XYZ file of C-alpha atoms in Angstrom:
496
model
C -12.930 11.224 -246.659
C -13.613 14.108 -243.606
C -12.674 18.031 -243.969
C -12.166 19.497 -240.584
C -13.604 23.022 -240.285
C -11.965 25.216 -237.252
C -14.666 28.017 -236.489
C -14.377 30.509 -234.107
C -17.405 28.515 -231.961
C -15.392 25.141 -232.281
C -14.347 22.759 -234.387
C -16.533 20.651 -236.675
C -15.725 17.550 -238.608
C -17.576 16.340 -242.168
C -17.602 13.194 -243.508
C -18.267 13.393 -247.160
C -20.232 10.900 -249.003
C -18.094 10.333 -252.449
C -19.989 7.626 -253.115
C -23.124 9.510 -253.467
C -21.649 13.183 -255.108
C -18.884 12.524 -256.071
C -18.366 15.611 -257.741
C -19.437 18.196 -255.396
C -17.103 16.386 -252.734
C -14.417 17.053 -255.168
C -15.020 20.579 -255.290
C -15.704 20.571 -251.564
C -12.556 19.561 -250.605
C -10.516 21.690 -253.451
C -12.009 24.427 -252.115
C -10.976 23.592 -248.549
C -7.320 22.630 -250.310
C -6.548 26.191 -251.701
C -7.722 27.727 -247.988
C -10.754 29.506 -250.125
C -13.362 29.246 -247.098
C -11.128 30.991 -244.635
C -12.543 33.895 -242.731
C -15.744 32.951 -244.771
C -18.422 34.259 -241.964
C -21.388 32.215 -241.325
C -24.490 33.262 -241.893
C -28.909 33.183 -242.463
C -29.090 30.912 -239.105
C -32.741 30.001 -238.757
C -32.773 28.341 -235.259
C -33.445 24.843 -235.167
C -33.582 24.689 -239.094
C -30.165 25.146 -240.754
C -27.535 27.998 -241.542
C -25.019 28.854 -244.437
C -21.531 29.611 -245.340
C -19.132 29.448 -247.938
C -19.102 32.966 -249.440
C -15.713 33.925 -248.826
C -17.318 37.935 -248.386
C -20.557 37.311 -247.237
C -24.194 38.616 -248.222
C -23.230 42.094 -246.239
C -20.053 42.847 -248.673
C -21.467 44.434 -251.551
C -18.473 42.865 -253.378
C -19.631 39.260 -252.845
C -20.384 37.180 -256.236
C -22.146 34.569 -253.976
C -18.825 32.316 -254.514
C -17.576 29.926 -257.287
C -16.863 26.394 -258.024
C -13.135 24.985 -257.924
C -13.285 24.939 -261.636
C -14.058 28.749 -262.511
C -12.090 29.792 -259.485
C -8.815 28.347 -261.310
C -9.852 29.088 -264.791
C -11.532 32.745 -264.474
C -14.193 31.244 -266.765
C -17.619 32.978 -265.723
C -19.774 29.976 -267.518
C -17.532 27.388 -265.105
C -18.453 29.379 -262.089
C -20.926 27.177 -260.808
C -21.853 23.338 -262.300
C -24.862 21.469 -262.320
C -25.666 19.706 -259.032
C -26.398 15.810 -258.196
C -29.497 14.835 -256.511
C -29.332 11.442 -255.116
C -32.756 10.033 -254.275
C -31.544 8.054 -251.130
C -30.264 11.341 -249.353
C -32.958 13.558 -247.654
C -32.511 16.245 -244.923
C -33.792 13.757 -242.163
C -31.061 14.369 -239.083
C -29.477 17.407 -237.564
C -25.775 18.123 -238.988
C -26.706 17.125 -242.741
C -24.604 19.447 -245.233
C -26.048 20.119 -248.341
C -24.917 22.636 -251.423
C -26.778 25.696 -251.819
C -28.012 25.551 -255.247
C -29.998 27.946 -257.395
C -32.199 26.992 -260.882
C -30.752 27.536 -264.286
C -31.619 30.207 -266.166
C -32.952 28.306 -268.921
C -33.391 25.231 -267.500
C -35.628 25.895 -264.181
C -35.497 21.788 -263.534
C -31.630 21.677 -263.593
C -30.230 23.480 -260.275
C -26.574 24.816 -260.105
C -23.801 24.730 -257.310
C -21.158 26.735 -256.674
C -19.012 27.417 -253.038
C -22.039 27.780 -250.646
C -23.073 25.148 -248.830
C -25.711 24.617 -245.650
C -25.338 22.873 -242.687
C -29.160 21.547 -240.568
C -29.474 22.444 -236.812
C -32.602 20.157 -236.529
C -34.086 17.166 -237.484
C -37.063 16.618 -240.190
C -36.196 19.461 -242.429
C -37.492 18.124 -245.458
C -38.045 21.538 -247.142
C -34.234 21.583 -248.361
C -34.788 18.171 -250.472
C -34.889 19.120 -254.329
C -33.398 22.852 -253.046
C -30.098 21.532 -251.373
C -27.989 19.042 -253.097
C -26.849 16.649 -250.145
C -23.084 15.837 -249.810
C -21.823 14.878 -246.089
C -22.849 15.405 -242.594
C -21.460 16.116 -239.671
C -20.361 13.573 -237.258
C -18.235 15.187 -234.412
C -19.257 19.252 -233.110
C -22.644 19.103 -232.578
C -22.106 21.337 -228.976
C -20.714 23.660 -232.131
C -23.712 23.276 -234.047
C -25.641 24.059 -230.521
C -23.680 27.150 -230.126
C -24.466 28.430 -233.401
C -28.329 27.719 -233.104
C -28.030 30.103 -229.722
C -26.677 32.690 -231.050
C -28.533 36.424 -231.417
C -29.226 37.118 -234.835
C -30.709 40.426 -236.797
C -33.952 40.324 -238.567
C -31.648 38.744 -241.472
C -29.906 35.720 -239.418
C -26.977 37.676 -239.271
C -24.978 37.050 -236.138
C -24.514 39.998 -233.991
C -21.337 38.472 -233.110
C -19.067 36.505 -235.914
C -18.968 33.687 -236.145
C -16.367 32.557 -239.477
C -14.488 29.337 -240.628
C -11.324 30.215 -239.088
C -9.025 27.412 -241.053
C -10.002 24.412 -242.877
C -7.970 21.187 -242.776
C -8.088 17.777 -245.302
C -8.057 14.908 -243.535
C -8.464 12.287 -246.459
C -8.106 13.456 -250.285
C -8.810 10.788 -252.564
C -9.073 12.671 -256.096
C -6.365 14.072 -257.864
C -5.692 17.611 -258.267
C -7.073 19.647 -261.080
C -4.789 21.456 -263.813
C -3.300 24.880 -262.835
C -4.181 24.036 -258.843
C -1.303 25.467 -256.261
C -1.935 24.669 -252.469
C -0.769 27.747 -250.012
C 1.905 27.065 -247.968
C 0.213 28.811 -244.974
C -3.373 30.047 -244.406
C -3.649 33.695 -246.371
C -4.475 36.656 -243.974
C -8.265 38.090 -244.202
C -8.302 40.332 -247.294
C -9.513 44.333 -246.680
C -13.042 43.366 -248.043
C -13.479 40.698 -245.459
C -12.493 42.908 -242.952
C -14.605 45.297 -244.114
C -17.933 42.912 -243.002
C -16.841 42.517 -239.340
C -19.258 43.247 -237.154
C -18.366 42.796 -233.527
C -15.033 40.741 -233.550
C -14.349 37.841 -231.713
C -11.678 38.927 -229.210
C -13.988 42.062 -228.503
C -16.494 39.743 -227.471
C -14.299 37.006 -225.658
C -12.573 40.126 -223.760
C -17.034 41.258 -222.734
C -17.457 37.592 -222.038
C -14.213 37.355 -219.679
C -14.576 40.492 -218.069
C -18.132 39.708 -216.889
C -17.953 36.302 -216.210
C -15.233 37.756 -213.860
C -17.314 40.172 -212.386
C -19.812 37.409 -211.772
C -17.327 35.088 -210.040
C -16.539 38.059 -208.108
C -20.206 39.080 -207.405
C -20.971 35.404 -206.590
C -17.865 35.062 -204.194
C -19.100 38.047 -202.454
C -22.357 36.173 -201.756
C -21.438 33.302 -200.521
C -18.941 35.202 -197.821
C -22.224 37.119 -196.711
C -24.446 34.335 -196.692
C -21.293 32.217 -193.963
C -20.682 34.907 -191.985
C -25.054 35.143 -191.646
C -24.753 31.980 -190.510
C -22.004 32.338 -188.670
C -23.513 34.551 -186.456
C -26.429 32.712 -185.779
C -24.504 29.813 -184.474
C -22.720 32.184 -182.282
C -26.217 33.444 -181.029
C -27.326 30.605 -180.595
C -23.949 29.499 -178.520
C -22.741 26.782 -181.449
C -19.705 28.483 -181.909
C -17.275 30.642 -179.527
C -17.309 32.992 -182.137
C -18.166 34.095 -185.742
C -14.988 34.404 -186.657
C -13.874 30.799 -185.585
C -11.858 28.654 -188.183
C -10.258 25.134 -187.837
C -7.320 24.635 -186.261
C -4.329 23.665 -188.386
C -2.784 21.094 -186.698
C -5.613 18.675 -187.264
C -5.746 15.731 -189.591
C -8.692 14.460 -191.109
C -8.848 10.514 -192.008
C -11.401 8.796 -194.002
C -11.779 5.405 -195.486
C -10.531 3.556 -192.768
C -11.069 -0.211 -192.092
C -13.627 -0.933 -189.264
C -10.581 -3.039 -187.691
C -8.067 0.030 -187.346
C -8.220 1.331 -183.701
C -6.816 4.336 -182.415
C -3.513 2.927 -181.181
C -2.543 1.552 -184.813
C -3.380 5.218 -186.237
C -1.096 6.935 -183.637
C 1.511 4.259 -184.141
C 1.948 4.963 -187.739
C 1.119 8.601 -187.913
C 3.251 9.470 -184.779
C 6.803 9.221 -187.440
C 5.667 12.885 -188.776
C 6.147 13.945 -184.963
C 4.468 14.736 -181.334
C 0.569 13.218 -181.403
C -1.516 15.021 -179.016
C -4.832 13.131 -179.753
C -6.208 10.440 -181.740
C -9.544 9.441 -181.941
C -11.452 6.880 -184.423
C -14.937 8.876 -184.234
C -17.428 5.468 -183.262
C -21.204 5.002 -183.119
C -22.900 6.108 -179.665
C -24.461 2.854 -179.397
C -22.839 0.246 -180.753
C -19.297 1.405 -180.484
C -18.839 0.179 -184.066
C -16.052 2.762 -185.974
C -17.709 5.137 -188.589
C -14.426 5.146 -190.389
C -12.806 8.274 -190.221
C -10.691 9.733 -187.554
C -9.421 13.404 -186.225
C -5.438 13.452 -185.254
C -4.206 16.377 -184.137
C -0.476 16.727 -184.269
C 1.879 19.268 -181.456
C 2.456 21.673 -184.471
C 1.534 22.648 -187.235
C 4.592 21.836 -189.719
C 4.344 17.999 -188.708
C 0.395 18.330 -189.587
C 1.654 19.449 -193.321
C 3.743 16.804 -193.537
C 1.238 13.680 -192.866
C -0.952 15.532 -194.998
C 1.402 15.542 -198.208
C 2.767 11.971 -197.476
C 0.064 9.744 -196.045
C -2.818 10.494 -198.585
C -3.707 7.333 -200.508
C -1.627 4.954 -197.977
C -2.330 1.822 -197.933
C -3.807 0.813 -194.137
C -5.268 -2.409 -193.098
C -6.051 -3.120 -196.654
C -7.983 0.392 -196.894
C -6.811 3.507 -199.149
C -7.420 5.840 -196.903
C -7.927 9.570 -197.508
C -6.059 12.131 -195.456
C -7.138 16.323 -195.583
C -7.285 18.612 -193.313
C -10.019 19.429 -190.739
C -12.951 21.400 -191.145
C -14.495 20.787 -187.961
C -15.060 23.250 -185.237
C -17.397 20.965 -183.009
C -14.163 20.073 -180.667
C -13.158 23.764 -179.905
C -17.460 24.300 -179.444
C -17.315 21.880 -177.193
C -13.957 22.741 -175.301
C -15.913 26.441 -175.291
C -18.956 25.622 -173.643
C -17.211 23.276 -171.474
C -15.009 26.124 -170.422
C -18.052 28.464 -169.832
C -20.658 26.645 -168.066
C -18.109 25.454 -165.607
C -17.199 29.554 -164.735
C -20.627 30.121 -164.651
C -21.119 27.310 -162.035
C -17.678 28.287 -160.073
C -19.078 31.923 -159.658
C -22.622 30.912 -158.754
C -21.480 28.516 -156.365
C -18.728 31.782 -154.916
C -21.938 34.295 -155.060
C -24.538 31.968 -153.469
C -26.779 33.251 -155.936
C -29.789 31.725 -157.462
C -30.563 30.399 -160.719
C -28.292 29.015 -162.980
C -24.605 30.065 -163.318
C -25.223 32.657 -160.743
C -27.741 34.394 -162.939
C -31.662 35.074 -161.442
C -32.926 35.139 -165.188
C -31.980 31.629 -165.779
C -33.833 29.967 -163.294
C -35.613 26.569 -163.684
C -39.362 27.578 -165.878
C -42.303 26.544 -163.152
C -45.229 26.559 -165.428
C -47.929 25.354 -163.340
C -47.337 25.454 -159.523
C -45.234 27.983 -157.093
C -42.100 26.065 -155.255
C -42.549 28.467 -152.619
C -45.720 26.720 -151.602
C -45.132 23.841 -149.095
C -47.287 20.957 -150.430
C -48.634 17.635 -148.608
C -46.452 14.750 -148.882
C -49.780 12.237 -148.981
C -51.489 11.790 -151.851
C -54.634 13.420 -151.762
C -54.898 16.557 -153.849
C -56.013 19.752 -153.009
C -59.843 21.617 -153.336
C -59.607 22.731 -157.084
C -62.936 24.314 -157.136
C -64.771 26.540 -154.678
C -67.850 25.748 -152.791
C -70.220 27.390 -154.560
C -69.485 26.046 -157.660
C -70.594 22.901 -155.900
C -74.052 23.915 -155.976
C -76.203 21.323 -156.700
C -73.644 18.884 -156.564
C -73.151 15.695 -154.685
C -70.852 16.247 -152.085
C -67.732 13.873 -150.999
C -69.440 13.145 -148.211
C -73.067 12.303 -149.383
C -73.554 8.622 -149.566
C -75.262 7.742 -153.677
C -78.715 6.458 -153.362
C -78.443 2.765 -152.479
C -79.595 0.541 -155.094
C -82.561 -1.596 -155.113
C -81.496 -5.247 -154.198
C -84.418 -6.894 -154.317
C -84.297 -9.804 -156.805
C -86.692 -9.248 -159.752
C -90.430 -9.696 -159.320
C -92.413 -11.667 -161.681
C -91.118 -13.198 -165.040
C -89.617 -10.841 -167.472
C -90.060 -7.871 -165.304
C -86.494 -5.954 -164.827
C -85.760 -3.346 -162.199
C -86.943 -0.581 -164.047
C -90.049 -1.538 -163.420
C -89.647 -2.395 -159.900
C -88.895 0.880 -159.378
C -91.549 2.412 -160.962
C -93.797 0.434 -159.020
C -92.534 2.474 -156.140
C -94.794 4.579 -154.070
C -95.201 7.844 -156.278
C -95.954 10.002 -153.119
C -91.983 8.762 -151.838
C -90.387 9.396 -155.149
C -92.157 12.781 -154.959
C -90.840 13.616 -151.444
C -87.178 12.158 -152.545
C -86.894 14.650 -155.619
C -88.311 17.289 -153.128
C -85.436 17.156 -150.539
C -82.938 16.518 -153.403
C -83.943 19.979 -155.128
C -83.821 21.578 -151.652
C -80.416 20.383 -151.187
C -79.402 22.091 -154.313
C -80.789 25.144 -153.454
C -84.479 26.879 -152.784
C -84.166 28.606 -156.729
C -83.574 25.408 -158.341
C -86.365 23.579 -156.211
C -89.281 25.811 -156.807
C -88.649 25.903 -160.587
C -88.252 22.316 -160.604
C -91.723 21.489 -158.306
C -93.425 24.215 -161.222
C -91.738 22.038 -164.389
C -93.010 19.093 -162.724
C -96.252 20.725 -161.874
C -96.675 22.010 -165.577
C -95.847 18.428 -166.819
C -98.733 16.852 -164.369
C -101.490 19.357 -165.545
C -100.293 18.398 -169.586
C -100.562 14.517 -168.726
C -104.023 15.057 -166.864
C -105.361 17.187 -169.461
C -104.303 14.527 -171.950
C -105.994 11.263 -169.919
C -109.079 13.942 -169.772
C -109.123 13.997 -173.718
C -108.661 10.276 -173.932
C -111.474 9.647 -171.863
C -113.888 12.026 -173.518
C -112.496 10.547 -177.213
C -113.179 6.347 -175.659
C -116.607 8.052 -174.323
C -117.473 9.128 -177.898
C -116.608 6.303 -179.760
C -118.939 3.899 -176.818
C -122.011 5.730 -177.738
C -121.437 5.795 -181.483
C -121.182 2.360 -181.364
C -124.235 1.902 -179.084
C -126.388 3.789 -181.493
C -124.963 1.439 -184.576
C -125.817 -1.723 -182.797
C -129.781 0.131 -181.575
C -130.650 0.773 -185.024
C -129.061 -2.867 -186.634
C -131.991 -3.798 -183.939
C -134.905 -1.812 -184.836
C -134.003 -2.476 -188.779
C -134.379 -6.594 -187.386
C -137.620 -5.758 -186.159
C -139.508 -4.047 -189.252
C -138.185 -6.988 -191.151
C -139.536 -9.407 -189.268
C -143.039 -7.481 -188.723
C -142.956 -7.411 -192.968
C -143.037 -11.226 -192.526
C-alpha cells in the first residue's frame, strides 16, 4: 500500500505499514482519497531533524483547526475529530524519511495521545526524540533528493519556508480498506480555497520565474567569461607566433576521424571517403618514431558541402572492424604551420634580395654570441689564449720554470722515508733555496717572509734556551737528593 505525494519540490512516494497501524493508514489514505491534503503547505522544517504537514490552512491561517481525522471530517462530529493513536514498540524514528502522526495528549488522559490529519516526515537519521510523541505509520522509499531540497530550504525563526513549498496533488496507488459511510471521492482535484490563498507567501512561479531569470543571467555572465578568457589566450598564441591570428578558426572542409584500426592506411580512408566528392588530403596522424598510427586521421574535402555530407553519413561506420567516430576539425596546427612556413621563407627571400645581416633580413635577429666576439680572428691550433695578466702572476710559477726536481735517491736506512731524507738536507741550502724563491716573487714578499722566518727562529731558540735551563734544574735537584741519601748513610753508620 504507497500514497504518492506531488509537492511543488518533487514527488515523494510512502509506503504505509498496515500491518503495524492499521488504522492511521486507513485514515491516511482517506484523507489522500477525498484530495483533503491538497495545497496543504509544509511547514516547522528543523534541518536535518524532520518537518510537518497536513493542515490543509497551515499554522499562519488564523482559521486553521490543526486538521481532523477521516471520521469527524465526514461526520462533523467535534469528539471524532481526532482518535487515539497506535504505538507499536518495534517502530522507532531510526532512518531519514520515517513518517509519523503528529499527536497531542488527551485532555484527561495525559498517557493516551490523539491523531488527527498532521503528520511528520524525518530529514535525518537517529531522531529518537519523536518515539512516544509521533505515532509511526510509513516511510518514504523513493524522493529523498525531495526530502534534500526541503532540508535546504531558508526558513523564518518559525521553520516557515520563505518560499512554499505545498502538497500539490496526492495520488493512491494501492487501497486495501473499504470506504467509510457517507465518503464521495472528487472527480478532479478542488481549486485552493480563499483561506489557503490567503497564507501564500512568495508563490512558486514567482520564484521559478527569480530562479530562471538569474540562472539566465548567469549562463549569460559565464558565457561572457569564457569568450574573454579564449580570446586572452588567443592573443598570446598570436604573440607568441602559434597562430596567424587571434581571430583564426578551423577550416570547414576538414574531417576529423577517430577510432580507427591501427591497420587502416591512408589510401583505404581516401578510397572510401572520396564517394562524398574531391579529397584534397588524407593523412592517418602516426607516431614520430615508430611510425605506428595513433588512430585518428584529418581529411579535408575540395568544399565544404561534401565535408557536411561525410560528416552526417559516415559517423559510426563500420571500418576494418572499428566504429569509427567522424566530427569536424578543431585543429588550427596545419594552417600554423602553413603560416610560419609561408613567413620565414619571405623573410629568407628578402634577406637573401637585401644582402642584409641577421636573420630574415633583420639586424635585431642575429645569432646571441654570449661569450666571445666573431669579429675576432682566432688561432686554428689548440692552444688557448693568456687569460690573466702578468702581474697577477706574481709569485707564481711560470710556464716556463722547470718544478723542483725530486729527490731520487732510494731511501736511506730501514724505515726512514723521504721526508726525512730531505730534512737531513743541508739547512744553510734550504735557506738559500727559499731565499731566491721569495726573491722571485717579489722583494715585498721576500723581506716579510726572511722576518716570519726570523721571528719563528728567535721563538724556537728561546724555547731550547728554557729547556735547557728546566733539564739544568732538575740535574742539580737530583744531585742534592742523592748528597744527602749519602751523608744520612754516614751518621748511621758512625751510630754503629
Amino acid at each position: 500500500m504507497s500514497v504518492l505525494l506531488e509537492t511543488s519540490a518533487g514527488d515523494i512516494v510512502i509506503d504505509l505499514l498496515v500491518d503495524y497501524a492499521p488504522k492511521m493508514c486507513e485514515n491516511f489514505l482517506k484523507l489522500c482519497k477525498v484530495k483533503y491534503y491538497n495545497f496543504s503547505p509544509i511547514h516547522s522544517i528543523q534541518k536535518s531533524f524532520s518537518f510537518q504537514t497536513g493542515d490543509p490552512l497551515g499554522p499562519l491561517s488564523s482559521e486553521s483547526d490543526g486538521g481532523q481525522s477521516i471520521w469527524g471530517l465526514l461526520s462533523g462530529d467535534p469528539s471524532e475529530k481526532t482518535f487515539p493513536a497506535l504505538f507499536h514498540p518495534k517502530l522507532k524514528h531510526l532512518e531519514r524519511g520515517t513518517v509519523s502522526m503528529a499527536t497531542v495528549p488527551h485532555p484527561s488522559d495525559p498517557d493516551t495521545r490523539l491523531a488527527g490529519s498532521q503528520f511528520i516526515v524525518t530529514l535525518g537519521d537517529n531522531t529518537d526524540y519523536l518515539d512516544g510523541k509521533a505515532a509511526i505509520f510509513g516511510k518514504v522509499v523513493e524522493g529523498f533528493d525531495v526530502l534534500e531540497k526541503i532540508n535546504d530550504a531558508i526558513v523564518d525563526e518559525r521553520g516557515h519556508p520563505l518560499v512554499d513549498i505545498r502538497i500539490k496533488h496526492t495520488v493512491i496507488l494501492d487501497d486495501p480498506y473499504p470506504d467509510p459511510a457517507g465518503m464521495r471521492e472528487p472527480s478532479a482535484s478542488p481549486p485552493p480555497s480563499k483561506a489557503q490563498l490567503a497564507t501564500v507567501r512568495i508563490a512558486e512561479g514567482e520564484e521559478l520565474l527569480d530562479v530562471e531569470a538569474s540562472e539566465e543571467a548567469a549562463a549569460e555572465a559565464e558565457r561572457r567569461r569564457r569568450e574573454r578568457e579564449a580570446a586572452a589566450q588567443a592573443l598570446t598564441l598570436e604573440m607568441m607566433g602559434d597562430l596567424p591570428f587571434a581571430e583564426v578558426k578551423p577550416p570547414e572542409n576538414v574531417l576529423f576521424v577517430c577510432k580507427l584500426n591501427p591497420v587502416t592506411t591512408d589510401e583505404d580512408l581516401e578510397l572510401i571517403f572520396s564517394r562524398f566528392g574531391k579529397i584534397l588530403s588524407c593523412e592517418v596522424i602516426r607516431d614520430q618514431k615508430t611510425g605506428d598510427s595513433l588512430q585518428y586521421a584529418f581529411i579535408e574535402f575540395e568544399d565544404k558541402k561534401s565535408c557536411e555530407e561525410a560528416y552526417s553519413k559516415m559517423d559510426s561506420v563500420l571500418i576494418d572492424d572499428r566504429r569509427i567516430h567522424v566530427d569536424f576539425s578543431q585543429s588550427v596546427s596545419k594552417l600554423s604551420d602553413v603560416w610560419r612556413s609561408e613567413t620565414n621563407s619571405k623573410r629568407k627571400s628578402a634577406a637573401r634580395r637585401g644582402g642584409g645581416g641577421g636573420w630574415g633580413g633583420v639586424d635585431e635577429l642575429e645569432k646571441w654570441r654570449k661569450y666571445r666576439d666573431e669579429d675576432v680572428e682566432w688561432r686554428n691550433d689548440d692552444s688557448y689564449q693568456m687569460v690573466h695578466g702578468v702581474e697577477d702572476l706574481k709569485g707564481r710559477r711560470l710556464d716556463g720554470d722547470k718544478p723542483p726536481a725530486r729527490d731520487s735517491r732510494p731511501d736511506v736506512g730501514g724505515g726512514r722515508d723521504r721526508s726525512m731524507s730531505r730534512r737531513s738536507r743541508s739547512p744553510r741550502r734550504d735557506r738559500d733555496r727559499r731565499d731566491d724563491r721569495d726573491n722571485r716573487r717579489g722583494p715585498r714578499d721576500a723581506d716579510r717572509r726572511r722576518d716570519d722566518r726570523d721571528s719563528d727562529r728567535r721563538d724556537r731558540r728561546g724555547d731550547r734556551s728554557r729547556d735547557r735551563y728546566r733539564d739544568r734544574d732538575y740535574n742539580d735537584r737530583d744531585h742534592r737528593r742523592g748528597r744527602d741519601r749519602d751523608n744520612r748513610g754516614r751518621d748511621d753508620y758512625r751510630r754503629r
